[in-house]
Coordinates of C-alpha atoms and ligand atoms in Angstrom, one line a residue:
M732 CA 2.0 -21.3 12.7
W733 CA 1.5 -19.1 15.4
G734 CA 2.9 -15.5 15.8
M735 CA 3.9 -14.1 19.1
R736 CA 0.6 -12.4 19.5
G737 CA -1.4 -15.8 19.3
F738 CA 1.2 -17.2 21.4
K739 CA 1.0 -14.7 24.2
S740 CA -2.7 -14.7 24.4
V741 CA -2.6 -18.3 24.8
L742 CA 0.2 -19.0 27.3
R743 CA 0.6 -17.7 30.6
N744 CA 2.5 -14.3 30.3
G745 CA 5.6 -13.4 32.3
G746 CA 3.8 -11.4 35.0
R747 CA 2.6 -14.2 37.3
S748 CA 6.2 -15.4 37.4
R749 CA 8.4 -12.5 37.9
R750 CA 10.4 -12.5 41.0
G751 CA 9.2 -10.4 44.0
P752 CA 11.4 -8.1 45.8
T753 CA 12.6 -11.1 48.0
G754 CA 13.7 -12.7 45.0
I755 CA 11.4 -15.5 45.6
Y756 CA 8.2 -16.1 43.5
N757 CA 5.6 -13.7 44.8
R758 CA 2.1 -15.1 44.5
R759 CA 0.4 -11.9 45.0
M760 CA 2.1 -10.7 41.8
T761 CA 0.3 -13.3 39.9
Q762 CA -2.4 -12.5 37.3
A763 CA -5.7 -14.1 36.9
I764 CA -5.2 -17.5 35.3
E765 CA -6.5 -17.7 32.0
R766 CA -8.5 -20.8 31.1
P767 CA -6.3 -23.6 29.9
P768 CA -5.9 -23.5 26.2
S769 CA -7.3 -27.1 26.0
E770 CA -10.6 -25.9 27.2
Q771 CA -10.8 -23.1 25.0
A772 CA -13.1 -23.2 22.0
G773 CA -11.9 -22.9 18.5
E774 CA -8.6 -23.9 16.8
A775 CA -5.8 -26.0 18.4
Q776 CA -3.6 -23.8 20.5
A777 CA 0.2 -23.1 20.6
Y778 CA 2.2 -24.1 23.7
G779 CA 5.9 -23.1 24.2
N780 CA 8.7 -24.1 26.6
F781 CA 8.6 -22.9 30.2
I782 CA 12.0 -21.4 30.8
G783 CA 13.1 -19.1 33.7
G784 CA 9.4 -18.6 34.6
E785 CA 8.2 -17.7 31.1
W786 CA 6.6 -19.3 28.3
R787 CA 8.6 -19.1 25.1
P788 CA 8.4 -20.7 21.6
A789 CA 11.3 -22.7 20.3
Q790 CA 14.1 -20.5 19.2
S791 CA 13.9 -22.0 15.8
G792 CA 10.2 -21.4 15.7
R793 CA 9.4 -25.1 14.8
T794 CA 6.4 -26.8 16.3
F795 CA 5.0 -30.3 16.4
E796 CA 1.4 -31.6 16.8
S797 CA -0.1 -33.7 19.5
R798 CA -3.1 -35.6 18.4
N799 CA -5.7 -37.7 20.3
P800 CA -4.8 -41.5 19.6
A801 CA -8.6 -42.6 20.0
D802 CA -9.3 -40.1 17.0
G803 CA -6.6 -38.9 14.8
D804 CA -8.7 -36.0 13.7
D805 CA -8.7 -34.4 17.0
L806 CA -5.6 -32.1 17.2
I807 CA -4.7 -31.1 20.7
G808 CA -2.2 -28.4 20.0
H809 CA 1.0 -27.3 18.6
F810 CA 4.2 -27.5 20.6
A811 CA 7.7 -26.3 20.6
A812 CA 9.9 -28.5 18.5
S813 CA 12.9 -27.5 20.6
D814 CA 16.6 -28.1 20.2
A815 CA 20.0 -27.7 21.8
A816 CA 19.8 -24.0 22.0
D817 CA 16.3 -24.2 24.0
V818 CA 17.9 -26.6 26.3
A819 CA 20.9 -24.5 26.9
A820 CA 18.6 -21.7 27.7
A821 CA 16.6 -23.8 30.0
V822 CA 19.9 -25.2 31.7
R823 CA 20.9 -21.5 32.1
A824 CA 17.7 -20.7 33.8
A825 CA 17.9 -23.8 36.2
E826 CA 21.6 -22.8 37.0
D827 CA 20.4 -19.1 37.9
A828 CA 17.7 -20.4 40.1
L829 CA 19.9 -23.1 41.9
P830 CA 21.7 -21.0 44.6
A831 CA 18.5 -19.5 46.2
W832 CA 16.6 -22.8 45.8
R833 CA 19.2 -25.0 47.4
S834 CA 19.7 -22.6 50.2
M835 CA 15.9 -22.4 51.0
P836 CA 15.2 -24.5 54.1
A837 CA 13.9 -27.9 53.0
P838 CA 10.8 -27.5 55.1
K839 CA 9.8 -24.2 53.1
R840 CA 10.5 -26.2 49.8
G841 CA 8.1 -28.7 51.4
E842 CA 5.3 -26.0 51.7
I843 CA 5.5 -25.2 48.1
M844 CA 5.5 -28.9 47.5
Y845 CA 2.5 -29.4 49.6
H846 CA 0.6 -26.5 47.9
F847 CA 1.5 -28.2 44.6
G848 CA -0.1 -31.5 45.6
A849 CA -3.3 -29.7 46.8
L850 CA -3.5 -27.8 43.5
L851 CA -3.0 -31.2 41.5
G852 CA -5.7 -32.7 43.6
E853 CA -8.1 -29.6 42.8
N854 CA -7.2 -30.0 39.1
K855 CA -7.6 -33.7 39.0
E856 CA -10.5 -33.9 36.8
R857 CA -9.3 -31.5 34.3
L858 CA -5.8 -33.0 34.0
A859 CA -7.3 -36.6 33.8
R860 CA -9.5 -35.6 30.9
A861 CA -6.7 -34.0 29.2
M862 CA -4.5 -37.0 29.6
T863 CA -7.2 -39.4 28.3
R864 CA -7.5 -37.2 25.3
E865 CA -3.8 -37.0 24.7
M866 CA -2.7 -40.6 25.4
G867 CA -5.8 -42.7 25.5
K868 CA -5.9 -44.4 28.9
V869 CA -9.5 -44.9 30.5
I870 CA -10.5 -41.9 32.6
A871 CA -10.6 -43.9 35.8
E872 CA -6.9 -44.7 35.2
A873 CA -6.1 -41.1 34.1
R874 CA -7.5 -40.0 37.5
G875 CA -5.4 -42.6 39.2
D876 CA -2.3 -41.3 37.4
V877 CA -3.0 -37.7 38.7
Q878 CA -3.7 -39.1 42.2
E879 CA -0.3 -40.8 42.0
G880 CA 1.2 -37.5 41.4
V881 CA -0.8 -35.9 44.3
D882 CA 0.4 -38.9 46.6
I883 CA 4.1 -38.4 45.7
A884 CA 3.9 -34.6 46.0
Y885 CA 2.6 -35.1 49.6
L886 CA 5.2 -37.7 50.5
M887 CA 7.9 -35.5 49.1
A888 CA 6.6 -32.3 51.0
G889 CA 6.8 -34.4 54.1
E890 CA 10.6 -35.4 53.1
G891 CA 11.1 -31.8 53.5
R892 CA 10.9 -32.2 57.2
R893 CA 12.9 -35.3 57.1
L894 CA 15.9 -35.7 54.7
F895 CA 17.5 -37.6 57.4
G896 CA 21.2 -38.2 57.6
D897 CA 23.0 -40.2 60.4
T898 CA 24.6 -39.1 63.5
T899 CA 27.0 -41.7 64.8
P900 CA 29.7 -42.0 67.5
S901 CA 33.2 -41.2 66.3
E902 CA 35.8 -43.7 67.0
L903 CA 37.7 -41.0 68.9
P904 CA 36.6 -39.0 72.1
S905 CA 35.2 -35.6 71.8
K906 CA 34.5 -35.8 68.1
W907 CA 31.3 -35.4 66.5
A908 CA 30.4 -37.4 63.5
M909 CA 27.4 -37.1 61.0
S910 CA 26.3 -37.3 57.5
V911 CA 23.9 -34.8 55.7
R912 CA 22.2 -35.0 52.2
E913 CA 23.2 -32.3 49.7
P914 CA 21.5 -31.4 46.4
I915 CA 23.4 -32.5 43.4
G916 CA 22.5 -29.4 41.2
I917 CA 20.4 -29.6 37.9
A918 CA 18.3 -32.6 37.2
G919 CA 17.5 -33.5 33.8
I920 CA 14.2 -35.4 33.7
I921 CA 13.1 -37.5 30.6
T922 CA 9.8 -39.1 31.0
P923 CA 7.5 -41.4 28.9
W924 CA 4.0 -41.0 27.7
N925 CA 2.2 -43.7 29.5
F926 CA 2.2 -42.0 32.9
P927 CA 2.4 -38.5 31.8
V928 CA 1.6 -36.9 35.2
A929 CA 2.8 -39.6 37.7
I930 CA 6.1 -40.1 36.5
P931 CA 7.3 -36.7 35.9
C932 CA 6.0 -36.0 39.5
W933 CA 7.8 -38.9 40.9
K934 CA 11.0 -37.6 39.5
M935 CA 10.6 -33.9 39.8
T936 CA 9.2 -33.8 43.4
A937 CA 12.1 -35.9 44.6
A938 CA 14.6 -33.9 42.8
L939 CA 13.1 -30.4 44.1
I940 CA 12.6 -31.4 47.7
C941 CA 16.2 -32.1 47.8
G942 CA 17.2 -28.8 46.7
N943 CA 17.8 -29.3 42.8
T944 CA 16.4 -27.4 40.0
V945 CA 15.0 -29.3 37.0
V946 CA 14.7 -29.3 33.3
L947 CA 11.8 -31.6 32.1
K948 CA 11.7 -33.2 28.8
P949 CA 8.4 -34.9 28.3
A950 CA 7.6 -37.7 25.8
S951 CA 6.7 -36.2 22.4
D952 CA 3.4 -38.1 22.5
T953 CA 2.2 -36.0 25.7
P954 CA 3.6 -32.4 25.7
H955 CA 0.1 -31.2 26.5
C956 CA -0.1 -33.1 29.9
A957 CA 3.5 -31.7 30.8
A958 CA 2.6 -28.0 30.0
L959 CA -0.4 -28.5 32.2
L960 CA 1.6 -29.9 35.0
V961 CA 4.4 -27.4 34.8
E962 CA 1.6 -24.7 34.7
L963 CA 0.4 -25.8 38.1
M964 CA 3.8 -26.0 39.5
A965 CA 4.3 -22.3 38.6
E966 CA 1.0 -21.6 40.1
A967 CA 2.2 -23.5 43.3
G968 CA 4.9 -21.1 43.8
F969 CA 8.1 -22.8 42.6
P970 CA 10.3 -19.8 41.9
P971 CA 11.1 -19.1 38.3
G972 CA 13.9 -21.2 36.7
V973 CA 13.4 -24.0 39.5
V974 CA 11.2 -26.1 37.0
N975 CA 11.7 -25.7 33.3
L976 CA 10.0 -27.4 30.4
V977 CA 11.5 -28.1 27.1
T978 CA 9.3 -30.2 24.6
G979 CA 10.6 -31.9 21.5
S980 CA 12.2 -35.1 20.3
G981 CA 14.5 -37.4 22.2
A982 CA 17.4 -36.8 19.7
D983 CA 16.9 -32.8 19.6
V984 CA 16.3 -32.4 23.3
G985 CA 16.9 -35.4 25.4
M986 CA 20.4 -36.1 24.1
P987 CA 21.5 -32.3 24.5
L988 CA 20.3 -32.5 27.9
V989 CA 22.1 -35.6 28.9
D990 CA 25.3 -34.1 27.0
S991 CA 25.2 -30.9 28.8
P992 CA 28.1 -30.4 31.2
D993 CA 26.1 -28.4 33.3
V994 CA 23.4 -31.0 33.9
D995 CA 24.4 -32.9 37.0
V996 CA 21.8 -35.8 37.2
I997 CA 19.5 -37.6 34.6
S998 CA 16.5 -39.5 35.5
F999 CA 15.0 -41.4 32.6
T1000 CA 12.0 -43.7 32.1
G1001 CA 11.7 -45.3 28.7
S1002 CA 13.0 -48.0 26.4
S1003 CA 16.0 -50.2 27.1
D1004 CA 17.6 -49.1 23.7
T1005 CA 17.5 -45.4 24.6
G1006 CA 18.5 -46.1 28.3
R1007 CA 21.5 -47.9 26.9
E1008 CA 22.4 -45.1 24.7
L1009 CA 22.0 -42.4 27.6
A1010 CA 24.1 -44.7 29.8
G1011 CA 27.0 -44.5 27.4
R1012 CA 26.8 -40.7 27.0
A1013 CA 26.3 -40.2 30.9
A1014 CA 29.2 -42.4 31.6
R1015 CA 31.6 -40.4 29.3
R1016 CA 30.9 -37.4 31.6
L1017 CA 30.7 -39.4 34.9
K1018 CA 27.2 -38.1 35.1
R1019 CA 24.8 -39.6 37.5
L1020 CA 22.0 -41.4 35.8
S1021 CA 19.0 -43.4 37.1
L1022 CA 17.4 -45.6 34.4
E1023 CA 13.9 -47.2 34.7
L1024 CA 13.6 -49.4 31.5
G1025 CA 11.6 -52.4 30.3
G1026 CA 9.7 -55.2 31.9
K1027 CA 8.6 -58.7 31.1
N1028 CA 6.5 -59.1 34.1
A1029 CA 5.0 -62.5 35.0
I1030 CA 2.1 -63.8 37.0
A1031 CA 2.5 -67.3 38.3
V1032 CA -0.7 -69.2 39.1
M1033 CA -0.3 -72.3 41.2
A1034 CA -2.8 -75.1 41.2
D1035 CA -4.1 -74.1 44.7
A1036 CA -4.8 -70.6 43.5
D1037 CA -8.2 -68.7 43.8
L1038 CA -9.0 -68.8 40.2
D1039 CA -11.6 -66.2 40.3
L1040 CA -9.2 -63.7 42.1
A1041 CA -6.5 -64.7 39.7
V1042 CA -8.6 -64.0 36.6
D1043 CA -9.4 -60.5 37.9
G1044 CA -5.7 -59.7 38.5
I1045 CA -4.5 -61.1 35.3
V1046 CA -7.0 -59.1 33.1
W1047 CA -6.4 -55.9 35.1
S1048 CA -2.5 -56.4 34.8
A1049 CA -2.5 -57.5 31.1
F1050 CA -5.0 -55.2 29.5
G1051 CA -5.3 -52.4 31.9
T1052 CA -3.6 -49.1 30.3
T1053 CA -3.9 -51.3 27.2
G1054 CA -0.9 -53.2 28.2
Q1055 CA 1.2 -50.1 28.2
R1056 CA 2.7 -50.1 31.7
C1057 CA 6.3 -50.9 32.6
T1058 CA 4.6 -53.2 35.2
A1059 CA 2.0 -54.7 32.9
C1060 CA 1.7 -58.6 33.0
S1061 CA 2.8 -60.0 29.7
R1062 CA 3.5 -63.5 30.8
L1063 CA 1.2 -66.0 32.6
V1064 CA 3.0 -68.8 34.0
V1065 CA 0.3 -71.3 35.0
D1066 CA 0.4 -74.8 36.6
E1067 CA -0.7 -77.2 33.9
N1068 CA -3.4 -78.6 36.4
V1069 CA -5.4 -75.5 36.1
A1070 CA -4.2 -74.1 32.9
D1071 CA -7.1 -75.0 30.6
E1072 CA -9.7 -73.7 33.1
L1073 CA -7.9 -70.5 33.6
V1074 CA -7.0 -69.8 30.0
G1075 CA -10.6 -70.5 28.9
R1076 CA -11.9 -68.1 31.5
L1077 CA -9.3 -65.3 30.5
A1078 CA -10.2 -65.7 26.7
D1079 CA -13.8 -65.1 27.6
R1080 CA -13.1 -62.2 29.6
A1081 CA -10.7 -60.7 26.9
A1082 CA -13.3 -61.1 24.4
G1083 CA -15.8 -59.2 26.4
L1084 CA -13.7 -56.2 26.9
R1085 CA -15.2 -52.9 25.4
L1086 CA -12.7 -50.9 23.3
G1087 CA -13.2 -47.2 22.7
S1088 CA -12.4 -43.7 23.8
G1089 CA -11.3 -43.7 27.4
L1090 CA -13.6 -40.6 27.9
E1091 CA -16.5 -43.0 27.6
V1092 CA -17.4 -44.5 31.0
E1093 CA -18.2 -47.9 29.7
T1094 CA -14.8 -48.3 27.8
D1095 CA -12.5 -51.0 29.4
V1096 CA -9.4 -50.7 27.0
G1097 CA -8.5 -47.5 25.2
P1098 CA -6.3 -47.0 22.1
L1099 CA -2.4 -47.7 21.8
I1100 CA -0.4 -44.5 21.8
N1101 CA 0.1 -44.3 18.1
A1102 CA 0.1 -46.1 14.7
S1103 CA 3.6 -47.3 15.0
A1104 CA 2.6 -49.2 18.2
V1105 CA -0.2 -50.8 16.5
E1106 CA 2.1 -52.1 14.0
K1107 CA 4.8 -53.3 16.4
V1108 CA 2.1 -55.2 18.7
G1109 CA 0.7 -56.7 15.5
G1110 CA 4.1 -57.8 14.4
Y1111 CA 4.7 -59.5 17.6
V1112 CA 1.5 -61.5 17.4
E1113 CA 2.7 -62.8 14.0
V1114 CA 6.3 -63.5 15.6
G1115 CA 4.3 -65.5 18.4
T1116 CA 2.2 -67.7 16.1
D1117 CA 5.3 -68.3 13.8
E1118 CA 7.0 -69.5 17.0
G1119 CA 4.2 -72.0 17.5
A1120 CA 1.8 -70.3 19.9
R1121 CA -1.8 -70.5 19.5
L1122 CA -3.8 -67.4 19.2
L1123 CA -6.8 -67.7 21.8
S1124 CA -8.2 -64.2 21.3
G1125 CA -7.7 -60.9 19.6
G1126 CA -4.6 -60.7 17.5
S1127 CA -5.2 -57.8 15.3
R1128 CA -6.2 -54.2 15.0
A1129 CA -9.8 -53.4 16.4
E1130 CA -12.0 -51.8 13.9
G1131 CA -15.8 -51.1 14.1
D1132 CA -18.0 -48.4 15.5
G1133 CA -16.1 -45.4 16.8
L1134 CA -12.7 -47.2 16.4
A1135 CA -11.8 -46.5 12.8
R1136 CA -10.0 -43.3 13.5
G1137 CA -8.1 -44.5 16.5
N1138 CA -5.2 -47.0 17.2
F1139 CA -7.1 -49.8 18.7
F1140 CA -5.8 -53.3 19.1
Q1141 CA -7.7 -56.3 20.5
P1142 CA -6.9 -57.7 23.8
T1143 CA -4.8 -60.7 22.8
I1144 CA -3.9 -64.1 24.4
L1145 CA -1.2 -66.4 23.0
D1146 CA -1.3 -69.9 24.5
G1147 CA 1.4 -72.6 24.4
V1148 CA 4.3 -70.1 24.5
K1149 CA 7.9 -71.4 25.4
P1150 CA 9.8 -69.5 28.0
M1151 CA 12.6 -68.4 25.6
D1152 CA 10.2 -67.6 22.7
R1153 CA 10.5 -64.0 21.5
V1154 CA 7.1 -63.0 22.8
A1155 CA 8.0 -64.3 26.2
Q1156 CA 11.2 -62.5 26.2
E1157 CA 10.9 -59.0 24.5
E1158 CA 8.7 -56.3 25.8
I1159 CA 5.8 -55.7 23.5
F1160 CA 4.0 -52.9 25.3
G1161 CA 0.7 -53.6 24.4
P1162 CA -2.3 -55.8 25.3
V1163 CA -0.6 -59.2 24.5
L1164 CA -0.5 -62.1 27.2
S1165 CA 1.8 -65.0 26.5
V1166 CA 0.7 -68.2 28.5
I1167 CA 3.5 -70.6 29.5
R1168 CA 2.4 -73.7 31.1
V1169 CA 4.7 -75.3 33.8
S1170 CA 4.4 -78.2 36.3
G1171 CA 4.6 -76.8 39.8
Y1172 CA 6.4 -74.1 41.8
E1173 CA 10.0 -74.9 41.0
E1174 CA 9.5 -74.7 37.2
A1175 CA 7.2 -71.6 37.7
A1176 CA 9.9 -69.8 39.6
T1177 CA 12.5 -70.7 37.0
V1178 CA 10.4 -69.4 34.2
V1179 CA 9.4 -66.2 36.1
N1180 CA 13.1 -65.5 36.4
Q1181 CA 14.0 -66.5 32.9
T1182 CA 14.2 -63.0 31.5
R1183 CA 16.6 -60.2 31.3
Y1184 CA 14.2 -57.9 33.0
G1185 CA 13.4 -57.8 36.6
L1186 CA 10.6 -55.2 37.5
S1187 CA 7.4 -56.7 38.8
S1188 CA 6.2 -60.3 39.4
S1189 CA 3.2 -62.0 41.2
I1190 CA 2.2 -65.3 42.5
Y1191 CA -1.3 -66.5 43.1
T1192 CA -1.5 -69.3 45.7
R1193 CA -3.3 -70.3 48.9
D1194 CA -0.3 -71.8 50.5
T1195 CA 1.7 -69.4 52.8
N1196 CA 4.9 -71.4 52.3
T1197 CA 4.7 -71.0 48.6
A1198 CA 3.9 -67.4 48.9
F1199 CA 6.9 -66.9 50.9
R1200 CA 9.2 -68.9 48.7
A1201 CA 8.1 -66.5 45.9
M1202 CA 8.8 -63.5 47.8
R1203 CA 12.3 -65.0 48.3
D1204 CA 12.9 -66.4 44.7
F1205 CA 11.4 -64.1 42.4
R1206 CA 14.2 -61.7 40.9
T1207 CA 12.2 -58.5 40.6
G1208 CA 12.1 -55.2 42.4
I1209 CA 8.4 -55.6 43.1
V1210 CA 6.7 -58.9 44.0
Y1211 CA 3.0 -59.2 44.6
V1212 CA 1.1 -62.1 46.5
N1213 CA -2.5 -62.6 45.4
A1214 CA -2.6 -59.5 43.2
G1215 CA -1.6 -58.6 39.9
T1216 CA 1.8 -56.9 38.8
I1217 CA 0.4 -53.3 38.5
G1218 CA -0.5 -50.7 41.2
A1219 CA 2.7 -49.8 42.9
E1220 CA 2.2 -47.3 45.7
T1221 CA 4.4 -44.1 46.0
H1222 CA 5.7 -44.6 49.5
L1223 CA 7.7 -47.7 48.6
P1224 CA 10.6 -48.0 46.2
F1225 CA 9.7 -48.5 42.6
G1226 CA 12.3 -50.0 40.2
G1227 CA 13.6 -53.2 38.7
M1228 CA 16.6 -55.7 39.0
K1229 CA 18.7 -56.7 36.2
Q1230 CA 18.2 -55.1 32.9
T1231 CA 15.2 -53.1 34.1
G1232 CA 17.5 -50.3 35.4
N1233 CA 20.9 -49.4 36.6
G1234 CA 20.4 -50.1 40.2
H1235 CA 18.4 -46.9 41.3
R1236 CA 15.0 -46.7 42.7
E1237 CA 12.3 -44.0 42.2
A1238 CA 9.5 -43.1 44.9
G1239 CA 9.7 -43.8 48.5
H1240 CA 12.6 -42.4 50.3
A1241 CA 14.8 -44.4 48.0
A1242 CA 14.3 -41.7 45.4
L1243 CA 16.3 -39.3 47.6
D1244 CA 19.4 -41.2 46.9
T1245 CA 19.2 -40.4 43.1
F1246 CA 19.1 -36.7 43.6
T1247 CA 21.5 -36.2 46.6
E1248 CA 25.1 -36.3 47.5
W1249 CA 26.2 -37.6 50.7
K1250 CA 28.5 -35.3 52.8
S1251 CA 30.1 -36.7 56.0
I1252 CA 31.1 -34.2 58.6
Y1253 CA 33.5 -34.5 61.5
V1254 CA 33.7 -32.0 64.3
D1255 CA 36.6 -32.4 66.6
Y1256 CA 36.0 -30.5 69.7
S1257 CA 38.8 -32.2 71.9
G1258 CA 41.3 -29.3 71.2
R1259 CA 44.2 -31.5 70.1
L1260 CA 45.1 -33.5 67.2
Q1261 CA 43.3 -36.9 67.1
R1262 CA 44.5 -39.2 64.4
A1263 CA 41.7 -41.6 63.2
Q1264 CA 42.9 -45.2 63.0
I1265 CA 45.9 -44.5 65.0
D1266 CA 45.2 -42.6 68.3
N1267 CA 42.4 -45.1 69.2
Q1268 CA 44.3 -48.2 69.3
Ligands
LIG1556 C1 5.1 -47.5 34.6 O1 4.6 -48.2 33.8 O2 6.2 -47.0 34.2 O3 2.7 -49.9 39.5 C2 4.8 -47.0 36.0 C3 2.0 -49.4 38.7 C4 1.9 -47.8 38.5 C5 3.2 -47.1 38.0 C6 3.6 -47.9 36.5 N1 1.7 -47.1 39.7 O4 1.7 -49.9 37.6

């Protein structure tokens, strides 16, 4: 446990985030930045919530730990185990900051955002290493995660000079008609651990550029990444209270945020079960809610496909990030004419993947996020084999040199899976690929769509007509041709059909719809009463 002295010596103190004379965060008042606690030698450090520009412990004084999933002995830090009282304080700070932030011209908000993107880029290596240490993904992918944050920050900085509405002819003479976007108010942002920089950045940059203030509740598995991110946002010049961080559990922090009558919009990425619960709570308050939930993404490989290309794409999509992406490929739908050859090559590749700490450059596959994920994934392998699938490679917890203290699971391939088997229907969120054999495109398209989810899909074919049919037929928010199911770029809409979400999209300019209200404005300069629908007939 830390007292306030230890707390203050480690965390950024209030000086750098005090309001300047203009009421706007004044960067000249900042103090020298201490070395981030993660880089300091000695004992694990304590981190608080970031509320109204100050780092504060949870009001209850309670904390929780974050540990390295590749090595459970590596304690990263102690974090505020917050509750409804801390959420209320953060919401109050966001409310106080709202009037000045929403009235700041959007291009000015964009300048701060641009500065944030640049700082994130400068700190890419530091954040990437902290990310690999905290959630396990291999360092190259962690750098990609931070880069995704940089990309969306620059995109949203540019939106500060767009945020377009429409001007349109009125049906009446001498009357002006236009629509403009307005911020909604306070945005509650609830994010997962698998993209601990990119996803908070997608959500927060979109909310902020539109003029909302935010309260971020990061996953309990990655509070350190969130603290480092928010620290950079403060340094970039977002005024106090515009970005607030509250760490803790979903029940103690996430739910009070969703229930708060003062939080106007919630954006959540996570499990379908939690998403459904949030939807019920938000609905009772008529609160806007953007959900990004599960996936059961398929790659279809046709008989005419370039199999070398397909093998690379499948291995990357199924086992990259240890299968812990919403977009990960967990179903391979393969034409029976090439199935044996493809599956044989995949099994060889899977067996050759090197497991280990993501900080070692030669590691291909890092650990799962925690011990319960190992149990869950192992349980699904059993479910699959009980349903009649053949285990082609992997199938159990990985042990061996350097793996004993981590949550490692072997890359796993199950062959002979039927479309409605549980391992073909339920999200496993681990390195498990279910192979379903089909005869031809029609059956492949049916199987690809035979799921309640609809995030990402892909087809490998050399036939242009087949590729276009898949682009038309696959019921997913993202479709790839001759590429795997992962790797969405930030300037296109990201999100899924069916039960992957509730119709919203993130990233791209589509994200602005989540965080703005439309206002339609009519200006009659005729100097007389003109009645719409009546006086123009
Ligand atoms: C996620 O797993 O929730 O397309 C996000 C991708 C990444 C984002 C994944 N750019 O795989």
